[in-house]
Amino acid sequence: AMRMGSEVYHHLKSVIKARFGLDATAVGDEGGFAPNILNNKDALNLIQEAIQKAGYTGKIEIGMDVAASEFYKGNNVYDLDFKTANNDGSQKISGDQLRDMYM
């Protein structure tokens, strides 16, 4: 498992470098990359590509802690645009929709 994780990490760095340039491969405090992506699906696609390039398709599953409590607004409503002040509410979804988005 450690080897697989390490290999995927290095392939992820290569994928990010090819798409976003060398500056995007800088590592943050917790060891993660922070390329300028537009949404969470782009991040998952990068990880899936790295898994494939490492030769581990079907052998690695992705588990996520999406910190949903940070954008939970009550009454089964999640605001995906919670960081935008005075957003128009168009990115509010139900708990079922949030689950389906990540499944």
Coordinates of C-alpha atoms in Angstrom, one line a residue:
A1 CA 0.0 0.0 0.0
M2 CA 2.8 2.4 0.8
R3 CA 4.5 1.7 -2.5
M4 CA 1.3 2.2 -4.4
G5 CA 0.6 5.5 -2.7
S6 CA 4.1 6.7 -3.3
E7 CA 4.0 5.8 -7.0
V8 CA 0.7 7.4 -7.5
Y9 CA 1.9 10.5 -5.7
H10 CA 4.9 10.8 -8.1
H11 CA 2.7 10.2 -11.1
L12 CA 0.3 12.8 -9.9
K13 CA 3.1 15.3 -9.7
S14 CA 4.0 14.5 -13.3
V15 CA 0.4 14.8 -14.5
I16 CA 0.0 18.2 -12.7
K17 CA 3.3 19.5 -14.1
A18 CA 2.3 18.5 -17.7
R19 CA -1.1 20.2 -17.4
F20 CA -0.4 23.2 -15.2
G21 CA 3.3 23.8 -15.2
L22 CA 6.1 23.3 -12.7
D23 CA 4.8 26.0 -10.3
A24 CA 1.7 23.9 -9.7
T25 CA 3.7 21.1 -8.2
A26 CA 4.7 23.1 -5.2
V27 CA 3.8 21.2 -2.0
G28 CA 1.8 22.7 0.8
D29 CA 2.2 22.3 4.5
E30 CA 0.4 19.0 4.6
G31 CA 2.2 17.5 1.6
G32 CA -0.5 18.1 -1.0
F33 CA -0.4 19.8 -4.4
A34 CA -2.6 22.8 -5.2
P35 CA -3.0 23.2 -8.9
N36 CA -5.4 25.9 -10.2
I37 CA -8.3 23.6 -10.9
L38 CA -11.9 24.8 -11.3
N39 CA -13.8 22.1 -9.4
N40 CA -13.6 19.0 -7.3
K41 CA -14.2 16.7 -10.3
D42 CA -11.1 18.0 -11.9
A43 CA -9.1 17.0 -8.9
L44 CA -10.5 13.5 -8.9
N45 CA -9.8 13.2 -12.6
L46 CA -6.1 14.1 -12.0
I47 CA -5.9 11.5 -9.2
Q48 CA -7.6 8.8 -11.4
E49 CA -5.2 9.6 -14.2
A50 CA -2.2 9.2 -11.9
I51 CA -3.6 5.9 -10.6
Q52 CA -3.9 4.7 -14.2
K53 CA -0.4 5.8 -15.1
A54 CA 1.0 4.0 -12.1
G55 CA -0.7 0.8 -13.3
Y56 CA -3.1 0.5 -10.4
T57 CA -6.5 0.9 -12.1
G58 CA -8.9 -1.3 -10.2
K59 CA -6.5 -1.8 -7.3
I60 CA -6.9 1.6 -5.6
E61 CA -10.1 3.1 -4.3
I62 CA -10.4 6.8 -3.5
G63 CA -11.9 7.7 -0.1
M64 CA -12.7 11.3 0.7
D65 CA -13.6 13.4 3.7
V66 CA -15.3 16.3 1.9
A67 CA -15.8 18.3 5.2
A68 CA -19.5 18.7 4.3
S69 CA -20.2 20.3 7.7
E70 CA -18.4 23.4 6.4
F71 CA -21.0 24.0 3.7
Y72 CA -24.1 22.5 5.4
K73 CA -26.7 25.2 5.7
G74 CA -29.4 23.3 7.6
N75 CA -32.6 21.6 6.5
N76 CA -30.7 19.1 4.3
V77 CA -29.2 21.9 2.2
Y78 CA -25.5 22.1 1.2
D79 CA -24.1 25.2 -0.5
L80 CA -21.3 24.3 -2.9
D81 CA -20.6 28.0 -3.5
F82 CA -20.3 28.8 0.2
K83 CA -17.0 30.7 -0.2
T84 CA -18.6 33.3 -2.5
A85 CA -20.1 36.2 -0.5
N86 CA -23.7 36.9 -1.5
N87 CA -23.9 34.0 -3.9
D88 CA -27.1 33.5 -5.9
G89 CA -27.9 30.1 -4.3
S90 CA -27.7 28.3 -7.6
Q91 CA -25.2 25.8 -6.1
K92 CA -27.3 24.6 -3.3
I93 CA -28.1 20.9 -3.3
S94 CA -29.7 18.3 -1.1
G95 CA -27.9 15.7 0.9
D96 CA -29.0 13.0 -1.6
Q97 CA -27.6 15.1 -4.5
L98 CA -24.3 15.6 -2.6
R99 CA -24.0 11.8 -2.0
D100 CA -24.7 11.1 -5.6
M101 CA -22.1 13.6 -6.8
Y102 CA -19.4 11.7 -4.9
M103 CA -20.5 8.2 -5.6

